[in-house]
Coordinates of C-alpha atoms in Angstrom, one line a residue:
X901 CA 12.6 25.5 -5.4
X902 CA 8.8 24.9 -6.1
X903 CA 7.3 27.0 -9.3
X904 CA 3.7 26.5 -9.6
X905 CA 0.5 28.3 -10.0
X906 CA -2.0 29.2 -7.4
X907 CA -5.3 29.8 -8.0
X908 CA -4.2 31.3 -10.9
X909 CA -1.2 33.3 -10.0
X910 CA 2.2 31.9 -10.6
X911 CA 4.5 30.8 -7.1
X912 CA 7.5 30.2 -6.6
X913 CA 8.8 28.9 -3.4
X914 CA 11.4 27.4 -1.2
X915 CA 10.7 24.5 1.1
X916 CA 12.4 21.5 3.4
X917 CA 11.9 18.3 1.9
X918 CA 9.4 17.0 4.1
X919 CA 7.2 20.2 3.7
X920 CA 3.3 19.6 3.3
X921 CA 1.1 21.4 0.9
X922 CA -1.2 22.4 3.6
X923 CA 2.1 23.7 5.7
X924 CA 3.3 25.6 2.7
X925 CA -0.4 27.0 2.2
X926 CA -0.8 27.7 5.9
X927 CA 2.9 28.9 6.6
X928 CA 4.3 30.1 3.9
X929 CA 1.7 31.7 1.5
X930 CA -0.7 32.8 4.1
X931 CA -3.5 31.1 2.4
X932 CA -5.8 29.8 5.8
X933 CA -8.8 28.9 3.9
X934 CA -7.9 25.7 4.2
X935 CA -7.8 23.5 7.6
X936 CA -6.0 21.1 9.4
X937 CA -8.4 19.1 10.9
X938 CA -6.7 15.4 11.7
X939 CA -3.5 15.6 9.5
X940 CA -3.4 11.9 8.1
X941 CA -5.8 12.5 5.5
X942 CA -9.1 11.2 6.9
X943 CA -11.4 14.1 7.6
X944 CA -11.1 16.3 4.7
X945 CA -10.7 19.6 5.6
X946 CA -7.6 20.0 4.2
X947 CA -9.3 19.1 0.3
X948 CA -7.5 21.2 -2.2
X949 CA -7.5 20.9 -6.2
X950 CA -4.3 19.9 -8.2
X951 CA -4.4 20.2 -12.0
X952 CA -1.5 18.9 -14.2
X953 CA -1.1 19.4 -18.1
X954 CA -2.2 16.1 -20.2
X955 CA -0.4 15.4 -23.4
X956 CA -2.9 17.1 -25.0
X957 CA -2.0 20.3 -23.2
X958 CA -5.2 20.2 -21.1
X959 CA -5.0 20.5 -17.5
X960 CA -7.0 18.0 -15.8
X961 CA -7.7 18.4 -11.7
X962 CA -8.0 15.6 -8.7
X963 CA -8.7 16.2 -5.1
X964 CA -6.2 15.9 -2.8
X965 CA -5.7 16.1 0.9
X966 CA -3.4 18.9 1.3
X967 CA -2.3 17.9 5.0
X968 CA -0.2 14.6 3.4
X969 CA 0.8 16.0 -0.1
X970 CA 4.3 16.8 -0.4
X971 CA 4.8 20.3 -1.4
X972 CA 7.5 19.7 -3.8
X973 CA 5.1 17.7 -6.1
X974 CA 3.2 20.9 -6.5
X975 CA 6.1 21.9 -9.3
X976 CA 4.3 22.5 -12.5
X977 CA 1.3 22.4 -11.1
X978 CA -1.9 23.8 -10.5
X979 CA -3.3 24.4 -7.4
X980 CA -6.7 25.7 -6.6
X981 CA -8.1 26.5 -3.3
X982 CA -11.3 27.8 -1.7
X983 CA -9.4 31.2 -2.1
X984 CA -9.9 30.9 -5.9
X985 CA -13.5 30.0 -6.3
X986 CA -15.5 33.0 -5.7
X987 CA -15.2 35.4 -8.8
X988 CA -15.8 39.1 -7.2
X989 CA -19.6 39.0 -6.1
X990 CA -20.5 35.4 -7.9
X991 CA -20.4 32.3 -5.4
X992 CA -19.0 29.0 -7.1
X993 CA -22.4 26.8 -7.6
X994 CA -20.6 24.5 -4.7
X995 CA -20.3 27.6 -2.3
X996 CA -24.1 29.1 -3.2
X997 CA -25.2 25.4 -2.6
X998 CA -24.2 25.5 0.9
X999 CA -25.4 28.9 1.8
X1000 CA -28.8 28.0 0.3
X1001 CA -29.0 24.5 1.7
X1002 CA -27.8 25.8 5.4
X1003 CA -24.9 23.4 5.1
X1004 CA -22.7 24.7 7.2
X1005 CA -22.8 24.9 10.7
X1006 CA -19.6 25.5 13.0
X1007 CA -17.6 26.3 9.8
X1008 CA -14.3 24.3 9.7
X1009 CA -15.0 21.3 7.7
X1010 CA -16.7 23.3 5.2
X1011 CA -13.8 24.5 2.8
X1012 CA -12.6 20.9 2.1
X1013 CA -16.5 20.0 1.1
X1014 CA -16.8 22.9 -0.8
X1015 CA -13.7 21.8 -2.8
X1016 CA -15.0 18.1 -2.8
X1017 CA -18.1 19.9 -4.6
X1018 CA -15.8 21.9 -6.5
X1019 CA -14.1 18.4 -8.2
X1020 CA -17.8 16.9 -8.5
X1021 CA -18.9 20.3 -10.4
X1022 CA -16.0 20.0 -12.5
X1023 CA -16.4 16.6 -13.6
X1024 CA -20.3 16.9 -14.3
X1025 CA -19.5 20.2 -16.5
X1026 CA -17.0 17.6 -18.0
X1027 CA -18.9 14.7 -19.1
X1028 CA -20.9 13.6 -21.7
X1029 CA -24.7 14.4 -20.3
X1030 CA -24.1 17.4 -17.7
X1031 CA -27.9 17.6 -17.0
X1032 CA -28.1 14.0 -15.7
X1033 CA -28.9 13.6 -12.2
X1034 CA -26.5 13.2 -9.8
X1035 CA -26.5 8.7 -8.8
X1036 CA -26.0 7.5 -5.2
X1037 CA -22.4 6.5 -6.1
X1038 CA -21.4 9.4 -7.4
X1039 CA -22.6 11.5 -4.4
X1040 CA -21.1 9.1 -2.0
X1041 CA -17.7 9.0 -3.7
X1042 CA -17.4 12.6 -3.7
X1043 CA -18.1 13.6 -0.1
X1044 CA -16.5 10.2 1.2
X1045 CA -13.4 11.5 2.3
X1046 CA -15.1 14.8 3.8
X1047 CA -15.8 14.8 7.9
X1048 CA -18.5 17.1 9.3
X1049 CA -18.2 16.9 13.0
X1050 CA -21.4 19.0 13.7
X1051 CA -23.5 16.2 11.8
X1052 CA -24.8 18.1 9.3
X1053 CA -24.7 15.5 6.2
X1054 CA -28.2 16.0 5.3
X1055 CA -28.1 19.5 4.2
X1056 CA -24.4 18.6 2.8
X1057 CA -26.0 15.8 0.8
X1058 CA -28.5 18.5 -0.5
X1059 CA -26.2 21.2 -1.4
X1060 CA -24.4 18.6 -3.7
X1061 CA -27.9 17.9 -5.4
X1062 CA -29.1 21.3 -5.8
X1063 CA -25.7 22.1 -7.4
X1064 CA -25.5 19.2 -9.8
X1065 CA -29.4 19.5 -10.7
X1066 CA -29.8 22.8 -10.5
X1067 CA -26.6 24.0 -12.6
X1068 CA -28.8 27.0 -14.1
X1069 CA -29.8 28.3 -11.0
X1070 CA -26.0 29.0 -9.9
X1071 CA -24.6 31.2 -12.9
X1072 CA -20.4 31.3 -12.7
X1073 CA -18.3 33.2 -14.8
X1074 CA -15.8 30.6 -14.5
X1075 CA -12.6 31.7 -14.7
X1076 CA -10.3 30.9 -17.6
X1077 CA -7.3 30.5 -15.1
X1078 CA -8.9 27.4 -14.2
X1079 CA -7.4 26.2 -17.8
X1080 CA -3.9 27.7 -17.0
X1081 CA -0.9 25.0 -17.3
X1082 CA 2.4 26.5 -15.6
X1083 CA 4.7 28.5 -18.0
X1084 CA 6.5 26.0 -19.7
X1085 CA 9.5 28.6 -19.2
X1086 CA 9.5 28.7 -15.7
X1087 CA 13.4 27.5 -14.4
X1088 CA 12.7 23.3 -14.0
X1089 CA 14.0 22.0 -10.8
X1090 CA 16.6 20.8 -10.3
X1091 CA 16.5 16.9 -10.2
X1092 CA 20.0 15.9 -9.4
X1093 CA 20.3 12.8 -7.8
X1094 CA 22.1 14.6 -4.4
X1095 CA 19.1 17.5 -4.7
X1096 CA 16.9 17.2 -1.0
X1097 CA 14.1 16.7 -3.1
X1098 CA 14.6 14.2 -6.2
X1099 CA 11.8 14.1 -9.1
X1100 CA 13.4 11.7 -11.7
X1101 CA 11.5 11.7 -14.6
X1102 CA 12.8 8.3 -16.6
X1103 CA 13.9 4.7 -15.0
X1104 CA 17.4 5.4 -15.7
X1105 CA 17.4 8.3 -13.2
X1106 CA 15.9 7.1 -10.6
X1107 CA 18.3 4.1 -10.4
X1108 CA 21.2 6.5 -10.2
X1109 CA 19.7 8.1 -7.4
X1110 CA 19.2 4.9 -5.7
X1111 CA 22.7 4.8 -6.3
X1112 CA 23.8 7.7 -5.0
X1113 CA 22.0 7.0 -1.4
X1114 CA 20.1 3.5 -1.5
X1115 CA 18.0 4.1 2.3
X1116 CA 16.6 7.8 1.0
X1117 CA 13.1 6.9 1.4
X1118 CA 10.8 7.1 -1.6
X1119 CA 7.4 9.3 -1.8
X1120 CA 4.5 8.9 -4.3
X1121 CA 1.1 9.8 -3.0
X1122 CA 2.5 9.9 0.6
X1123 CA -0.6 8.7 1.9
X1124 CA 1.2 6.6 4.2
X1125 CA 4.6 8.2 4.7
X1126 CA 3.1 11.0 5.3
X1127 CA 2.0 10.2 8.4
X1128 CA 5.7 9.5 9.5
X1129 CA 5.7 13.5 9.5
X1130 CA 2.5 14.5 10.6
X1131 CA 1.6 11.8 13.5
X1132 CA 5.5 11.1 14.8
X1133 CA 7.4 14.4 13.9
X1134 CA 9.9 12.9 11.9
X1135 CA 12.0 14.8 9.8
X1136 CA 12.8 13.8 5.8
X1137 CA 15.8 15.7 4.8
X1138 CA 16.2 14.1 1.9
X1139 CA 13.4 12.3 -0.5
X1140 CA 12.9 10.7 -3.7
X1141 CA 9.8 11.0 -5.8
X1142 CA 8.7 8.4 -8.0
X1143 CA 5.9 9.8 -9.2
X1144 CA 7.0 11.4 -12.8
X1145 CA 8.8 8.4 -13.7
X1146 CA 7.4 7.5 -17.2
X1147 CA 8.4 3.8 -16.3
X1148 CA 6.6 3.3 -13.2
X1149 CA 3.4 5.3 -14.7
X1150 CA 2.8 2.9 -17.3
X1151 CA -0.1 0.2 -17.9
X1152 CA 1.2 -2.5 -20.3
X1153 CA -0.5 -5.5 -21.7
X1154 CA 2.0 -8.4 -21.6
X1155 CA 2.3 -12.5 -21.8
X1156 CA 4.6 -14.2 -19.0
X1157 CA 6.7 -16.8 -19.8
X1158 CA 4.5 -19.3 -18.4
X1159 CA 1.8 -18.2 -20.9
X1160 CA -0.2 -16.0 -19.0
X1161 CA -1.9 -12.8 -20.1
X1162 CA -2.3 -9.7 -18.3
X1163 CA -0.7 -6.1 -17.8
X1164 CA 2.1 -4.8 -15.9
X1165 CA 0.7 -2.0 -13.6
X1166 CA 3.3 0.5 -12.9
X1167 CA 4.1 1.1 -9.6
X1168 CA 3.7 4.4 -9.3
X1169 CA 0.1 3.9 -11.2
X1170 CA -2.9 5.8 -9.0
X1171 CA -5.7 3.7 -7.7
X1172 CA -7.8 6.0 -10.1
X1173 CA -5.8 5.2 -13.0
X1174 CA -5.9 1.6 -12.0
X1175 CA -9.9 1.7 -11.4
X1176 CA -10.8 1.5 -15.0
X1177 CA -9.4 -1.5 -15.7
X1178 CA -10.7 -3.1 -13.0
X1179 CA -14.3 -2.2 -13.6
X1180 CA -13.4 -3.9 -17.2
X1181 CA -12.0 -6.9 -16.0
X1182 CA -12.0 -7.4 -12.0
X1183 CA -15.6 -5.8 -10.8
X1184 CA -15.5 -7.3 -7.5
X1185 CA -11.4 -5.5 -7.4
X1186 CA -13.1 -2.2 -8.8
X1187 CA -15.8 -2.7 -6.0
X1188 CA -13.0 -2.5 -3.5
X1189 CA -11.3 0.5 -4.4
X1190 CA -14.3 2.6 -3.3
X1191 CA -14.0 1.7 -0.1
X1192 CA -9.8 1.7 -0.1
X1193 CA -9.5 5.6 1.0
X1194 CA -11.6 8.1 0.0
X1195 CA -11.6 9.8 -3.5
X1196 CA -8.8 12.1 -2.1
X1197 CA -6.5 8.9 -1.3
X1198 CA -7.2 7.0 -4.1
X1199 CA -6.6 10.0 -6.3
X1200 CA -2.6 9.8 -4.8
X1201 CA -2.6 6.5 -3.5
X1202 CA -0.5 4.1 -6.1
X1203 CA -0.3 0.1 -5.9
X1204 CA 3.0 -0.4 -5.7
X1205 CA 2.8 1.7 -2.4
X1206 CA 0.4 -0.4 -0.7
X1207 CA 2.8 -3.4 -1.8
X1208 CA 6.0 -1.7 -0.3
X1209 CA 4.4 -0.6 2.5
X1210 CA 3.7 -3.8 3.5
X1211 CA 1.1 -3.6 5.9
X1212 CA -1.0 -6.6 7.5
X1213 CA -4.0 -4.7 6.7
X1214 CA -2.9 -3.4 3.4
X1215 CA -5.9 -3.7 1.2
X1216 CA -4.7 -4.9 -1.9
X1217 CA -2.2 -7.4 -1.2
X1218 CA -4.7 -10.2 -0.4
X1219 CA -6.0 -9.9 -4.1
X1220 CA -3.5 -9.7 -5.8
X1221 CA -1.7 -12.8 -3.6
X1222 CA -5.4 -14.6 -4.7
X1223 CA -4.5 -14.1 -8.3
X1224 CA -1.1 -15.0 -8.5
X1225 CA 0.4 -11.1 -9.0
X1226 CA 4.2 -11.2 -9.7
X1227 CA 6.2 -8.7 -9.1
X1228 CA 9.1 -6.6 -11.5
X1229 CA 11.7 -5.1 -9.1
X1230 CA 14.7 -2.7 -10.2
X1231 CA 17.9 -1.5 -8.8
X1232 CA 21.2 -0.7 -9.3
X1233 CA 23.3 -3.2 -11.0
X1234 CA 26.5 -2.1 -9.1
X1235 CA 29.9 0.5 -9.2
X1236 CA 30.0 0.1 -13.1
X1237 CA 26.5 1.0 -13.5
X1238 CA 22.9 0.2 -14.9
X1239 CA 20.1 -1.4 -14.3
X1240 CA 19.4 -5.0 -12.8
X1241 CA 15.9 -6.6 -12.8
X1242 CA 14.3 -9.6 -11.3
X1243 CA 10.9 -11.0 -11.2
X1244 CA 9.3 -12.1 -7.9
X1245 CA 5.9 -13.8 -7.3
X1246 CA 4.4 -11.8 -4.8
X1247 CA 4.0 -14.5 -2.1
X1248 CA 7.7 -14.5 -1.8
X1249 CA 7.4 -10.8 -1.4
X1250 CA 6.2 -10.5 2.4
X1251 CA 8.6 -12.0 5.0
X1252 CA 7.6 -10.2 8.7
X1253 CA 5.9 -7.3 9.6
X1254 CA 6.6 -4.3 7.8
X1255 CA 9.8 -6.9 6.1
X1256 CA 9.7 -7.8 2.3
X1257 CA 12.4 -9.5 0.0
X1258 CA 12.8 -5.9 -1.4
X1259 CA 16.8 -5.5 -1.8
X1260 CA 16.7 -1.9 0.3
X1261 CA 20.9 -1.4 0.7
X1262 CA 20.8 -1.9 -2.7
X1263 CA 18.3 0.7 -3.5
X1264 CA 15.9 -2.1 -5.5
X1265 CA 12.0 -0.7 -6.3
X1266 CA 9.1 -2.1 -7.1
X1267 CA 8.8 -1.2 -10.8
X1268 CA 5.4 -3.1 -12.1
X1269 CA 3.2 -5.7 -10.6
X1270 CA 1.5 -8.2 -12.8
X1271 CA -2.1 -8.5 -12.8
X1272 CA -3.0 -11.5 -14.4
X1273 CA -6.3 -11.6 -17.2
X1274 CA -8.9 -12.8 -15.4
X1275 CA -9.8 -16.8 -17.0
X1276 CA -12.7 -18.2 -18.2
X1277 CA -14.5 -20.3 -15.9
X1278 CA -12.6 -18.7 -12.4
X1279 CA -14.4 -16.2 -9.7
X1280 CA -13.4 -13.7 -7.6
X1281 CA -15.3 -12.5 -4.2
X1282 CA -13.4 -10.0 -1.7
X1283 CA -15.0 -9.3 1.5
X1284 CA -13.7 -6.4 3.5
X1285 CA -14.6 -5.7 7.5
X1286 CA -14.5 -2.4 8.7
X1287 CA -15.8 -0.5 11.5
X1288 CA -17.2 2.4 8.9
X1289 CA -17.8 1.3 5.6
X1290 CA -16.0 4.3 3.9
X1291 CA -12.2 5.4 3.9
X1292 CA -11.6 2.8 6.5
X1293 CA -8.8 0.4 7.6
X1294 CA -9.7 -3.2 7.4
X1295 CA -10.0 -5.3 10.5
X1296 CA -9.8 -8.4 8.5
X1297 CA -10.1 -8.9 4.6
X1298 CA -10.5 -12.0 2.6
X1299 CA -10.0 -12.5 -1.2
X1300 CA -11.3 -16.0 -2.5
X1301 CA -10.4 -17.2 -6.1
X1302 CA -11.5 -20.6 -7.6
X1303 CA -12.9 -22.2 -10.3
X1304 CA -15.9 -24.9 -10.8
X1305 CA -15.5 -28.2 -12.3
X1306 CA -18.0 -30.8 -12.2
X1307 CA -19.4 -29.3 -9.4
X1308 CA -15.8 -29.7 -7.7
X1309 CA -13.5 -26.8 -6.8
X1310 CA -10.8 -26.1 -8.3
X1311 CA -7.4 -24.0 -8.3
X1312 CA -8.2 -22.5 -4.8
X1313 CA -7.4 -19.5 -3.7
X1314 CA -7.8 -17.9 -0.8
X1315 CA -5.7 -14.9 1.0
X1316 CA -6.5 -12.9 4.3
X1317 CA -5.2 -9.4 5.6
X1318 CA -5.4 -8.4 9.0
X1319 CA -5.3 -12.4 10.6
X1320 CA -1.2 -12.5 10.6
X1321 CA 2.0 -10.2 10.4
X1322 CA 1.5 -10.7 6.4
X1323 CA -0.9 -10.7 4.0
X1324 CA -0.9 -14.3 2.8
X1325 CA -2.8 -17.0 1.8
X1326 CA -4.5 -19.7 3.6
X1327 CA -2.5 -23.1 2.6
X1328 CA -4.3 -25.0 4.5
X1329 CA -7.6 -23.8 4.2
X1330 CA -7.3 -24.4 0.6
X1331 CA -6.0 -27.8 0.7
X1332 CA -8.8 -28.9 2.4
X1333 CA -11.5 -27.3 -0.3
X1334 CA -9.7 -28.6 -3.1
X1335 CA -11.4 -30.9 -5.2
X1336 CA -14.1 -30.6 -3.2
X1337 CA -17.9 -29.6 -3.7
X1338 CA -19.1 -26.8 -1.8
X1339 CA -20.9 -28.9 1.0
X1340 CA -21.4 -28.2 4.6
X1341 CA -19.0 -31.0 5.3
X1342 CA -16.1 -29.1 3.3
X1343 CA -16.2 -25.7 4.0
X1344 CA -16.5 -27.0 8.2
X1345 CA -13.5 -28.7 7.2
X1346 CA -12.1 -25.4 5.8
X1347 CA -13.0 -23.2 9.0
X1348 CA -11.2 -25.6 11.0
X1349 CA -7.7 -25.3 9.1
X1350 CA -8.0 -21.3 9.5
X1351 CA -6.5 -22.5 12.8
X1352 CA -3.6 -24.2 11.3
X1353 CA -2.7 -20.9 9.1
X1354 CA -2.9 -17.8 11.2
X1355 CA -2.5 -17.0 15.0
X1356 CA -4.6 -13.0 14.7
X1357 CA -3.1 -10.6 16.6
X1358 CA -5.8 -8.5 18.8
X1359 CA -5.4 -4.7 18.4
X1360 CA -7.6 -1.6 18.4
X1361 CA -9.4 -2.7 15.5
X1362 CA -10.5 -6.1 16.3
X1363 CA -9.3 -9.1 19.2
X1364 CA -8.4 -12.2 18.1
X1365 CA -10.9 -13.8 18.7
X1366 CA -13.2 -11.3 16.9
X1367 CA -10.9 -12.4 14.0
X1368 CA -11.3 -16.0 13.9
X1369 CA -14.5 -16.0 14.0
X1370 CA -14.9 -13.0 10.9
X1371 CA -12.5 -14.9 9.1
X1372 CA -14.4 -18.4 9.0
X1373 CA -17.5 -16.8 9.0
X1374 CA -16.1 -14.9 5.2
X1375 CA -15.6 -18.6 3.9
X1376 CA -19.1 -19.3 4.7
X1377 CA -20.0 -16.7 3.0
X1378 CA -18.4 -17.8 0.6
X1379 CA -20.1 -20.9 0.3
X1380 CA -23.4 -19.7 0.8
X1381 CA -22.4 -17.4 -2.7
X1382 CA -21.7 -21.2 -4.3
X1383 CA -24.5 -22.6 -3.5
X1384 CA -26.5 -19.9 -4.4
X1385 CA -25.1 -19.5 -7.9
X1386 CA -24.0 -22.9 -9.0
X1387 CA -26.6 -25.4 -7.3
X1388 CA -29.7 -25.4 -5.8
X1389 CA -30.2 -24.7 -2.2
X1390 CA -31.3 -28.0 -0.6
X1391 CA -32.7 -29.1 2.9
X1392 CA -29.3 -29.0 4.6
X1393 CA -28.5 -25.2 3.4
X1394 CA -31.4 -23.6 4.9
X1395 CA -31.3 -20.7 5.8
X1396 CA -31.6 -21.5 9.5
X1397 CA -28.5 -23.9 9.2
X1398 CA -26.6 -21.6 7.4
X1399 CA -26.5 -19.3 10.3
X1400 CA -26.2 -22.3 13.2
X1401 CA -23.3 -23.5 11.3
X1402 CA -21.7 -19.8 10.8
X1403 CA -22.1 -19.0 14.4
X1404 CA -21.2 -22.6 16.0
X1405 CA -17.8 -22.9 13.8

């Protein structure tokens, strides 16, 4: 049983296990406003609103794409949808935008970008300086993960404007249901670890549901399971959701026995949670979340997912393989009970395609993954190739981490996605730059023992070939960055040979 509140009005609702929000919208509540347009959360049209209470009792909202959001992990929510954001005769400013701005042409993309400008109206009324115009960023990371298949961006593009610096012009009532967190004496669900749908809330409990069936497959933001459902029809009848465990939800500053500092990220931890710290301490890691999804994913999208997933053209595995990420796994220590827990550097983690040293008959989970403080002296570059630039899959990815000593490199790093059936790291590649300066000579040397580490698949998003050649051509990038920030560029690193060597290597 889902309780809940919609737009508003409380819910309460039966559903299968592997039940979408947009299906339970759609189906069940008769609420059409919202669309289906590719159901694997690219396009957008699907955008809805969930709010959840704080600690503080205040209910805070995120975009979502309703077509790969598990309707169970509505309970104690609050939804909002285009449905709720016209009050009698007053348009929301996102809705009177569009009309004025003639942003809307065939129709059916339109309610997920009215609720994309619904979150980005929101969170300007929110912050600190409401009146401030709306930056390039900002406009781009709200309508990123929004698809209008009759082209009309430009009047889209104004419609957010006029709304943001024009927030006088559209007078709302707005509604004080908007504030609402579910009645805290609505019947909880039940959580029992043989329930179809299991919501454990603490550590302990989801290890004795791991227990209790070790293969049940786990959900957090779905973004990728998901698509099991809505691309190949398969049915969930059971699930366990690991997003309400306190555990796996937590950011904690900690010291490995080795000495080094960092945090453990929960895994279970959003990529908006996680972006913070990342602008703080990793800006080239922050830099990459914007184009890892759109706001929609990264809002339910968590790290530990894109770990366990582990895809060749998972985005964040390369990184955190470059800067030595360890992993904390959990899982039933047997009949008698409790909990066993190992650590696991993370490039131990990946053994085939879609294979990981994850204990699955067991029932083990990735708890936390370490992300080590960034040290003095070291630098971090990730390149990402995409056929769009936003909420794309990478063709091929590269995450380079080293240090300069005496004009000598140092404690190389470097790890690729998309050029084998694992994300991993170049071995060779970096043996050959090691202790080297960043010459011509060594990073030609370097290209060459690419060959040595990875065979590239060809597939839809790139041949082989195609990523070979992107691949060597991202380590002299690399060293055109070194040059260009630690020594001056000399007669052998024109410009000119720059590019003959990129293209004849």
């Amino acid at each position: 049983m889902i309780d809940f509140l919609l737009n508003g009005r409380p819910r309460r609702c039966e559903a299968s296990p592997d039940t979408s929000v947009l299906e339970l919208l759609r189906e069940t509540l008769g609420q059409t406003g919202t669309k289906e347009g590719c159901a694997s959360g690219d396009c957008g049209a699907c955008t809805v609103a969930i709010g959840e209470a704080g600690p503080d009792g205040r209910v805070r909202y995120h975009s979502a794409n309703a077509c790969i959001t598990p309707a169970h992990q509505l309970h104690d929510c609050h939804l909002v949808t285009v449905e709720g954001l016209a009050q009698g005769e007053s348009l929301h400013p996102a809705q009177a935008a569009m009309v004025d701005c003639h942003a809307s042409q065939c129709g059916f993309c339109t309610p997920g970008i009215v609720m994309s400008l619904f979150m980005l109206y929101e969170d300007q009324q929110a912050s600190v300086s409401p009146s401030l115009p709306l930056s390039p960023e900002r406009l781009e990371g709200a309508l990123g993960g929004n698809l209008c298949r009759c082209t009309g961006y430009r009047p889209i593009r104004d419609a957010a404007l006029a709304m943001v610096d024009a927030l006088s012009a559209y007078p709302y009532p707005r509604p004080s249901w908007l504030d609402l967190a579910i009645d805290a004496a609505a019947p909880a669900q039940d959580h029992a670890a043989d329930a179809a749908f299991v919501q454990p809330t603490t550590l302990d409990a989801l290890i004795e549901a791991r227990r209790h069936d070790p293969e049940v497959p786990i959900v957090a933001g779905g973004t990728d399971l998901w698509l099991e459902v809505t691309q190949r029809l398969t049915r969930f009848e059971r699930l366990v959701d690991v997003t309400r465990v306190a555990e796996l939800n937590a950011i904690l500053e900690a010291t490995l026995e080795d000495g080094r500092e960092g945090w453990w990220i929960g895994g279970a931890v959003t990529y908006t949670r996680l972006a913070p710290l990342l602008a703080e301490h990793y800006p080239a890691f922050a830099h990459l979340l914007h184009r890892l999804g759109s706001a929609q994913v990264r809002n339910r999208g968590t790290l530990g997912g894109n770990i366990a997933n582990a895809s060749p053209i998972g985005d964040t595995p390369p990184v955190l393989l470059a800067l030595g990420s360890r992993l904390w796994l959990a899982g039933p220590a047997g009949e008698g009970g409790g909990t066993t827990e190992r650590g696991l550097p993370l490039d131990q983690f990946f053994l085939d395609y879609k294979r990981t040293a994850l204990n699955q008959s067991q029932g083990e989970v990735i708890r936390a993954i370490f992300l080590p403080r960034p040290e003095p002296g070291r630098h971090l570059r990730i390149w990402k190739l995409s056929k769009r630039r936003e909420d794309d899959i990478s063709a091929v990815l590269g995450a380079f981490y080293w240090r300069l000593e005496e004009d000598l490199l140092r404690d190389v790093r470097l790890a690729f996605g998309g050029m084998a059936a694992i994300p991993k790291r170049a071995a060779a590649a970096e043996a050959a730059l090691e202790g080297q300066p960043p010459t011509v000579a060594s990073f030609q040397a370097a290209r060459a023992a690419l060959k040595q580490d990875f065979q590239p698949m060809s597939d839809v998003r790139g041949s082989a070939h195609y990523r070979e050649l992107a691949a060597a051509n991202l380590l002299e990038r690399l060293r055109l960055v070194l040059i260009g920030e630690n020594q001056p560029q000399n007669a052998s690193d024109s410009p000119r040979e720059v590019m003959l060597h990129a293209y004849a290597h």
